[in-house]
Tab-separated table of C-alpha atoms in Angstrom:
chain	number	residue	atom	x	y	z
A	197	MET	CA	130.346	29.198	30.699
A	198	LYS	CA	130.645	32.882	31.421
A	199	LYS	CA	128.398	34.312	34.121
A	200	THR	CA	126.144	37.105	33.018
A	201	LYS	CA	124.321	39.469	35.330
A	202	GLU	CA	121.241	39.299	33.110
A	203	PHE	CA	120.287	35.855	34.462
A	204	LEU	CA	121.037	36.549	38.142
A	205	ILE	CA	117.887	36.986	40.215
A	206	PRO	CA	118.489	38.703	43.585
A	207	PHE	CA	115.618	37.084	45.481
A	208	VAL	CA	116.469	38.559	48.894
A	209	GLY	CA	115.098	42.000	48.034
A	210	LEU	CA	111.863	40.669	46.514
A	211	LYS	CA	108.527	40.747	48.325
A	212	LEU	CA	106.533	37.569	48.984
A	213	GLY	CA	104.429	36.648	45.948
A	214	LYS	CA	104.899	36.192	42.214
A	215	HIS	CA	107.507	38.004	40.133
A	216	HIS	CA	107.745	37.817	36.318
A	217	PHE	CA	110.930	37.925	34.247
A	218	GLU	CA	111.238	37.883	30.421
A	219	TYR	CA	114.325	36.953	28.424
A	220	GLN	CA	115.144	36.932	24.697
A	221	ILE	CA	117.573	34.121	23.864
A	222	ASP	CA	119.723	34.208	20.732
A	223	LYS	CA	122.895	32.584	19.422
A	224	SER	CA	125.159	34.559	21.802
A	225	PHE	CA	123.490	32.857	24.798
A	226	PHE	CA	124.531	29.432	23.501
A	227	ASP	CA	128.015	30.735	22.641
A	228	ASN	CA	128.508	31.403	26.374
A	229	PHE	CA	127.967	27.668	26.960
A	230	GLU	CA	130.211	26.776	23.978
A	231	TYR	CA	127.236	25.002	22.366
A	232	ASP	CA	127.280	25.235	18.584
A	233	GLU	CA	124.452	22.895	17.491
A	234	PHE	CA	122.236	25.863	16.509
A	235	GLN	CA	123.122	28.217	13.652
A	236	ASN	CA	120.670	30.780	15.003
A	237	SER	CA	117.880	31.032	17.536
A	238	GLU	CA	115.071	33.299	18.571
A	239	ILE	CA	113.449	32.151	21.794
A	240	LYS	CA	111.299	33.990	24.304
A	241	VAL	CA	111.677	32.699	27.853
A	242	SER	CA	109.158	33.571	30.537
A	243	VAL	CA	110.118	32.981	34.174
A	244	VAL	CA	107.703	33.251	37.072
A	245	LEU	CA	109.331	33.250	40.520
A	246	GLU	CA	106.986	32.780	43.443
A	247	LYS	CA	108.667	33.750	46.685
A	248	LYS	CA	107.310	32.074	49.795
A	249	SER	CA	108.510	32.450	53.358
A	250	ASN	CA	110.736	29.334	53.331
A	251	MET	CA	111.238	28.493	49.631
A	252	LEU	CA	111.053	29.669	46.028
A	253	GLU	CA	109.016	28.119	43.227
A	254	ILE	CA	110.232	28.933	39.735
A	255	SER	CA	108.275	28.167	36.557
A	256	PHE	CA	110.119	28.382	33.242
A	257	LYS	CA	108.354	28.484	29.887
A	258	HIS	CA	109.880	29.063	26.462
A	259	GLN	CA	108.694	29.282	22.880
A	260	GLY	CA	110.509	30.099	19.663
A	261	PHE	CA	112.720	28.503	17.073
A	262	VAL	CA	116.247	27.247	16.575
A	263	GLN	CA	117.926	27.005	13.200
A	264	VAL	CA	119.315	23.500	12.787
A	265	PRO	CA	120.428	21.301	9.869
A	266	CYS	CA	117.999	18.649	8.639
A	267	ASP	CA	119.158	15.106	9.456
A	268	VAL	CA	118.014	13.873	6.038
A	269	THR	CA	119.102	16.610	3.629
A	270	GLY	CA	121.553	18.759	5.564
A	271	GLU	CA	119.500	21.889	4.731
A	272	ASP	CA	119.183	24.478	7.516
A	273	PHE	CA	115.653	25.212	8.721
A	274	ASN	CA	113.877	26.886	11.619
A	275	LEU	CA	112.625	24.248	14.047
A	276	PRO	CA	109.835	25.493	16.333
A	277	ILE	CA	110.313	24.534	19.987
A	278	LYS	CA	108.459	25.091	23.238
A	279	SER	CA	108.603	23.607	26.707
A	280	LYS	CA	107.883	24.142	30.397
A	281	MET	CA	109.851	23.349	33.539
A	282	LYS	CA	109.386	23.825	37.287
A	283	LEU	CA	112.090	24.245	39.899
A	284	ILE	CA	111.719	24.358	43.660
A	285	VAL	CA	114.461	26.149	45.618
A	286	ARG	CA	114.873	25.324	49.291
A	287	PHE	CA	117.488	26.450	51.750
A	288	GLY	CA	119.827	24.145	53.668
A	289	GLU	CA	123.322	23.662	55.051
A	290	GLU	CA	125.099	23.218	51.708
A	291	PHE	CA	124.528	23.576	47.966
A	292	ASN	CA	122.887	20.528	46.327
A	293	ASN	CA	121.556	20.246	42.785
A	294	ASP	CA	121.411	16.430	42.495
A	295	ASN	CA	117.670	16.452	41.878
A	296	GLU	CA	116.559	18.098	38.623
A	297	GLU	CA	113.398	19.566	40.168
A	298	LEU	CA	114.828	20.599	43.558
A	299	LEU	CA	117.712	22.941	44.262
A	300	ILE	CA	119.084	23.426	47.757
A	301	LEU	CA	120.953	26.681	48.360
A	302	PRO	CA	123.024	27.524	51.452
A	303	PHE	CA	121.306	29.805	53.983
A	304	GLY	CA	123.543	32.811	53.220
A	305	GLU	CA	122.737	32.969	49.455
A	306	PHE	CA	120.983	36.069	48.195
A	307	GLU	CA	120.798	35.524	44.411
A	308	LEU	CA	120.155	32.702	41.943
A	309	ASP	CA	121.705	32.199	38.484
A	310	ILE	CA	119.047	30.664	36.218
A	311	ALA	CA	121.099	30.613	32.985
A	312	GLN	CA	122.000	26.912	33.338
A	313	TYR	CA	118.347	25.941	33.826
A	314	ILE	CA	117.237	27.962	30.782
A	315	TYR	CA	120.013	26.383	28.713
A	316	GLU	CA	119.086	22.820	29.746
A	317	MET	CA	115.374	23.410	29.176
A	318	ILE	CA	115.924	24.693	25.625
A	319	VAL	CA	118.472	22.070	24.594
A	320	LEU	CA	116.337	19.224	25.925
A	321	SER	CA	113.257	20.491	24.075
A	322	VAL	CA	114.936	19.972	20.681
A	323	PRO	CA	114.023	16.544	19.268
A	324	LEU	CA	116.759	14.019	18.533
A	325	ARG	CA	115.632	13.591	14.947
A	326	ARG	CA	115.297	16.879	13.119
A	327	VAL	CA	113.550	16.624	9.751
A	328	HIS	CA	112.790	19.598	7.502
A	329	PRO	CA	109.029	20.114	7.144
A	330	GLY	CA	109.496	20.147	3.358
A	331	VAL	CA	110.781	16.563	3.491
A	332	LYS	CA	107.660	15.398	5.347
A	333	ASP	CA	105.178	17.018	2.962
A	334	GLY	CA	107.275	16.539	-0.204
A	335	THR	CA	107.723	20.212	-1.098
A	336	LEU	CA	111.468	20.433	-0.489
A	337	GLU	CA	113.614	19.962	-3.563
A	338	SER	CA	117.295	19.292	-2.915
A	339	GLU	CA	120.139	17.314	-4.415
A	340	ALA	CA	120.350	15.102	-1.319
A	341	LEU	CA	116.687	14.056	-1.612
A	342	LYS	CA	117.055	13.311	-5.322
A	343	LYS	CA	120.077	11.131	-4.666
A	344	LEU	CA	118.334	9.337	-1.790
A	345	ASN	CA	115.362	8.568	-4.040
A	346	GLU	CA	117.683	7.249	-6.773
A	347	LEU	CA	119.498	4.968	-4.330
A	348	ALA	CA	116.368	3.724	-2.573
A	349	VAL	CA	116.103	-0.074	-2.460
A	350	LYS	CA	113.421	-1.317	-4.790
A	351	GLU	CA	111.759	-4.693	-4.193
A	352	THR	CA	112.549	-7.175	-6.934
A	353	LYS	CA	110.849	-10.366	-8.048
A	354	LYS	CA	113.959	-12.390	-7.228
A	355	GLU	CA	113.262	-12.031	-3.512
A	356	ASN	CA	109.794	-13.528	-3.957
A	357	LYS	CA	111.232	-16.519	-5.845
A	358	LYS	CA	113.727	-17.179	-3.049
A	359	GLU	CA	110.885	-17.469	-0.581
A	360	GLU	CA	109.229	-20.097	-2.758
A	361	ASN	CA	112.394	-22.243	-2.971
A	362	ILE	CA	112.809	-22.785	0.769
A	363	ASP	CA	114.567	-25.925	1.899
A	364	PRO	CA	111.886	-28.413	3.096
A	365	ARG	CA	113.926	-29.161	6.233
A	366	TRP	CA	113.094	-25.703	7.509
A	367	ASP	CA	109.399	-26.484	7.191
A	368	LYS	CA	109.842	-29.524	9.452
A	369	LEU	CA	111.628	-27.351	12.058
A	370	LYS	CA	108.889	-24.709	11.914
A	371	GLN	CA	106.335	-27.457	12.376
A	372	LEU	CA	107.998	-28.405	15.686
A	373	LEU	CA	107.200	-24.916	17.005
A	374	THR	CA	103.530	-25.127	16.021
A	375	ASP	CA	102.944	-28.692	17.247
A	376	LYS	CA	103.165	-27.753	20.940
């Protein structure tokens, strides 16, 4: 990942209180992380940094869309996403980011790079299963859906007949379970 100055927040020069930052995230942001799951994206990220005397509280919120392929049809579509995240920054002897909600920075630090946190928040807000809205409501027409419907398993009468011709020994074994 390349560092960009756009996502560096120099918190030393800020006054105590709340400070608002706005970011527009597009495909180039994810290219910096070498993440190519999205064909395109348009996401608005709002960051509120509250500076207190001994710590920082950062609230992240994003809303927008990412263009992803449908898991069923392979068609690209714009998937709406939104999420929130909070981060508490404290100061200590050495850097520690083991906890996902708490970041410990060394005492001499004067700025914070929030790009990694924005990246993780957006990527984790995308659902594992991505289905085109047209598949859900039946309005999407594609070759993949037609083929899936053709190859769908249809229940036959043979399966019902097999259930009727069950070996009687199985009935005796099932009876052992119910006799308790």
